[in-house]
Amino acid sequence: MKINWKQQKAISNPLRSRIIALLYEKPMTPKQTADLLKKNPGTIYYHIQQLVKHEILEVDSVNTDKGIVEKYYKSKAVTFTNPEQETPPEHVEQRMATVYLSQKLVNELSKDIEKLFYKYGHLSFKERDEEEQLSYSIEFLIKKHINEGEKSEE
């Protein structure tokens, strides 16, 4: 999804990134989201409203049971790009996503990315005569976010 600077600021909060990822997988109420994240429902409701205000989340459905209204929210996307951001002319594609992973999952992701590099390198030899091929450099970076109150291990 293409976003502007205000939207980028709204999603830069790590808790909001996690909310976006969860609500992309499955629409949920703020209470359900809070329970899953083990956070205060009021806090989650506030962050969801900020994301709705910035058009990152939207109401998926509304259920009314015995006078109680439950709004289910969903994320419009899970990856975001900012066209206002300066991209060097040699960059063809640029994306970023914040995900929460254990060290085990980081290692697994790294291996999977390596397999993808090999797969597409191999496919390029098979399709050599079908279409002109250009040389691309693909960079892969896993960067740990340092949360507030957590010090760098430098």
CSV table of C-alpha atoms in Angstrom, one decimal:
chain,number,residue,atom,x,y,z
A,1,MET,CA,0.0,0.0,0.0
A,2,LYS,CA,1.3,3.4,-0.8
A,3,ILE,CA,1.3,5.8,2.1
A,4,ASN,CA,2.2,9.4,2.9
A,5,TRP,CA,4.5,10.7,5.7
A,6,LYS,CA,1.7,11.1,8.2
A,7,GLN,CA,0.7,7.5,7.7
A,8,GLN,CA,4.3,6.4,7.9
A,9,LYS,CA,4.6,8.1,11.2
A,10,ALA,CA,1.4,6.4,12.4
A,11,ILE,CA,2.7,2.9,11.6
A,12,SER,CA,6.2,3.5,12.9
A,13,ASN,CA,5.1,2.5,16.5
A,14,PRO,CA,6.1,-1.2,17.1
A,15,LEU,CA,2.8,-2.0,18.8
A,16,ARG,CA,0.9,-0.5,15.9
A,17,SER,CA,3.0,-2.6,13.5
A,18,ARG,CA,2.0,-5.7,15.4
A,19,ILE,CA,-1.7,-4.7,15.4
A,20,ILE,CA,-1.5,-4.2,11.6
A,21,ALA,CA,0.1,-7.6,11.1
A,22,LEU,CA,-2.5,-9.3,13.2
A,23,LEU,CA,-5.5,-7.5,11.7
A,24,TYR,CA,-4.2,-8.3,8.2
A,25,GLU,CA,-4.4,-12.0,9.0
A,26,LYS,CA,-7.8,-11.9,10.5
A,27,PRO,CA,-10.4,-9.2,11.3
A,28,MET,CA,-10.8,-8.8,15.1
A,29,THR,CA,-12.3,-6.5,17.7
A,30,PRO,CA,-10.0,-4.3,19.8
A,31,LYS,CA,-10.7,-6.6,22.8
A,32,GLN,CA,-9.7,-9.7,20.9
A,33,THR,CA,-6.6,-8.0,19.7
A,34,ALA,CA,-5.7,-6.8,23.2
A,35,ASP,CA,-6.2,-10.3,24.6
A,36,LEU,CA,-3.9,-11.8,21.9
A,37,LEU,CA,-1.2,-9.1,22.6
A,38,LYS,CA,-1.7,-9.3,26.3
A,39,LYS,CA,-2.3,-5.5,26.5
A,40,ASN,CA,-4.8,-3.2,28.0
A,41,PRO,CA,-8.0,-3.1,25.8
A,42,GLY,CA,-8.1,0.7,26.1
A,43,THR,CA,-4.6,1.1,24.9
A,44,ILE,CA,-5.3,-1.2,21.9
A,45,TYR,CA,-8.5,0.7,21.1
A,46,TYR,CA,-6.6,4.0,21.1
A,47,HIS,CA,-4.0,2.7,18.6
A,48,ILE,CA,-6.6,1.1,16.4
A,49,GLN,CA,-8.5,4.4,16.2
A,50,GLN,CA,-5.3,6.2,15.3
A,51,LEU,CA,-4.7,3.7,12.5
A,52,VAL,CA,-8.3,4.0,11.3
A,53,LYS,CA,-7.9,7.8,11.3
A,54,HIS,CA,-4.8,7.5,9.1
A,55,GLU,CA,-6.7,5.0,6.8
A,56,ILE,CA,-4.4,2.0,7.6
A,57,LEU,CA,-7.2,0.0,9.2
A,58,GLU,CA,-10.9,-0.1,8.3
A,59,VAL,CA,-14.0,-1.6,9.8
A,60,ASP,CA,-14.6,-5.1,8.3
A,61,SER,CA,-17.9,-5.8,9.9
A,62,VAL,CA,-20.2,-4.8,12.8
A,63,ASN,CA,-22.1,-7.3,14.9
A,64,THR,CA,-24.8,-6.3,17.4
A,65,ASP,CA,-25.8,-8.8,20.0
A,66,LYS,CA,-28.2,-7.8,22.9
A,67,GLY,CA,-27.4,-4.1,22.4
A,68,ILE,CA,-23.6,-4.7,22.4
A,69,VAL,CA,-21.9,-3.4,19.2
A,70,GLU,CA,-18.7,-5.2,18.2
A,71,LYS,CA,-16.6,-3.7,15.4
A,72,TYR,CA,-14.2,-6.0,13.6
A,73,TYR,CA,-11.2,-4.2,12.1
A,74,LYS,CA,-8.9,-5.3,9.3
A,75,SER,CA,-5.7,-4.0,7.9
A,76,LYS,CA,-5.7,-2.7,4.3
A,77,ALA,CA,-2.2,-4.0,3.8
A,78,VAL,CA,0.8,-5.5,5.5
A,79,THR,CA,3.6,-3.8,3.5
A,80,PHE,CA,3.8,-0.1,2.9
A,81,THR,CA,5.8,2.2,0.6
A,82,ASN,CA,6.1,5.9,0.7
A,83,PRO,CA,6.2,7.4,-2.9
A,84,GLU,CA,7.2,10.8,-1.3
A,85,GLN,CA,10.4,9.2,0.0
A,86,GLU,CA,13.5,9.8,-2.2
A,87,THR,CA,14.4,6.5,-3.9
A,88,PRO,CA,17.8,6.3,-5.6
A,89,PRO,CA,17.2,6.0,-9.4
A,90,GLU,CA,19.0,2.7,-9.5
A,91,HIS,CA,16.5,1.1,-7.1
A,92,VAL,CA,13.8,-0.9,-8.9
A,93,GLU,CA,11.7,-2.0,-6.0
A,94,GLN,CA,11.8,-1.2,-2.3
A,95,ARG,CA,9.6,-2.6,0.5
A,96,MET,CA,9.8,-2.8,4.2
A,97,ALA,CA,7.7,-4.7,6.8
A,98,THR,CA,8.1,-5.0,10.6
A,99,VAL,CA,7.6,-8.5,11.9
A,100,TYR,CA,8.1,-10.1,15.3
A,101,LEU,CA,10.2,-13.2,15.2
A,102,SER,CA,12.1,-15.4,17.6
A,103,GLN,CA,15.8,-16.0,16.8
A,104,LYS,CA,14.8,-19.5,15.5
A,105,LEU,CA,12.3,-17.9,13.1
A,106,VAL,CA,15.0,-15.3,12.0
A,107,ASN,CA,17.3,-18.2,11.1
A,108,GLU,CA,14.5,-20.0,9.2
A,109,LEU,CA,13.6,-16.8,7.3
A,110,SER,CA,17.2,-16.2,6.4
A,111,LYS,CA,17.5,-19.8,5.0
A,112,ASP,CA,14.2,-19.3,3.1
A,113,ILE,CA,15.5,-16.1,1.5
A,114,GLU,CA,18.7,-17.8,0.5
A,115,LYS,CA,16.6,-20.5,-1.2
A,116,LEU,CA,14.6,-17.8,-3.1
A,117,PHE,CA,17.8,-16.2,-4.3
A,118,TYR,CA,19.0,-19.6,-5.6
A,119,LYS,CA,15.6,-20.4,-7.2
A,120,TYR,CA,15.4,-17.1,-9.1
A,121,GLY,CA,19.1,-17.3,-10.1
A,122,HIS,CA,18.4,-20.8,-11.5
A,123,LEU,CA,15.2,-19.7,-13.2
A,124,SER,CA,17.1,-17.0,-15.0
A,125,PHE,CA,19.2,-19.6,-16.8
A,126,LYS,CA,16.1,-21.4,-18.0
A,127,GLU,CA,14.5,-18.3,-19.4
A,128,ARG,CA,17.6,-16.8,-20.9
A,129,ASP,CA,16.3,-16.9,-24.5
A,130,GLU,CA,12.7,-15.9,-23.7
A,131,GLU,CA,13.2,-12.3,-22.5
A,132,GLU,CA,16.0,-9.8,-22.2
A,133,GLN,CA,17.6,-10.1,-18.7
A,134,LEU,CA,19.2,-7.2,-16.8
A,135,SER,CA,21.5,-7.5,-13.9
A,136,TYR,CA,20.0,-6.8,-10.5
A,137,SER,CA,21.6,-6.6,-7.1
A,138,ILE,CA,19.3,-7.9,-4.3
A,139,GLU,CA,20.0,-6.9,-0.8
A,140,PHE,CA,18.5,-8.5,2.2
A,141,LEU,CA,18.7,-7.1,5.7
A,142,ILE,CA,17.2,-8.2,9.0
A,143,LYS,CA,17.5,-5.4,11.5
A,144,LYS,CA,16.5,-5.7,15.1
A,145,HIS,CA,14.4,-2.8,16.4
A,146,ILE,CA,15.5,-1.5,19.8
A,147,ASN,CA,12.4,-0.9,21.9
A,148,GLU,CA,12.1,2.0,24.4
A,149,GLY,CA,13.8,1.0,27.6
A,150,GLU,CA,16.0,-1.6,25.9
A,151,LYS,CA,19.6,-0.8,25.4
A,152,SER,CA,21.7,-1.7,22.4
A,153,GLU,CA,24.1,-4.7,22.9
A,154,GLU,CA,27.0,-2.7,21.5
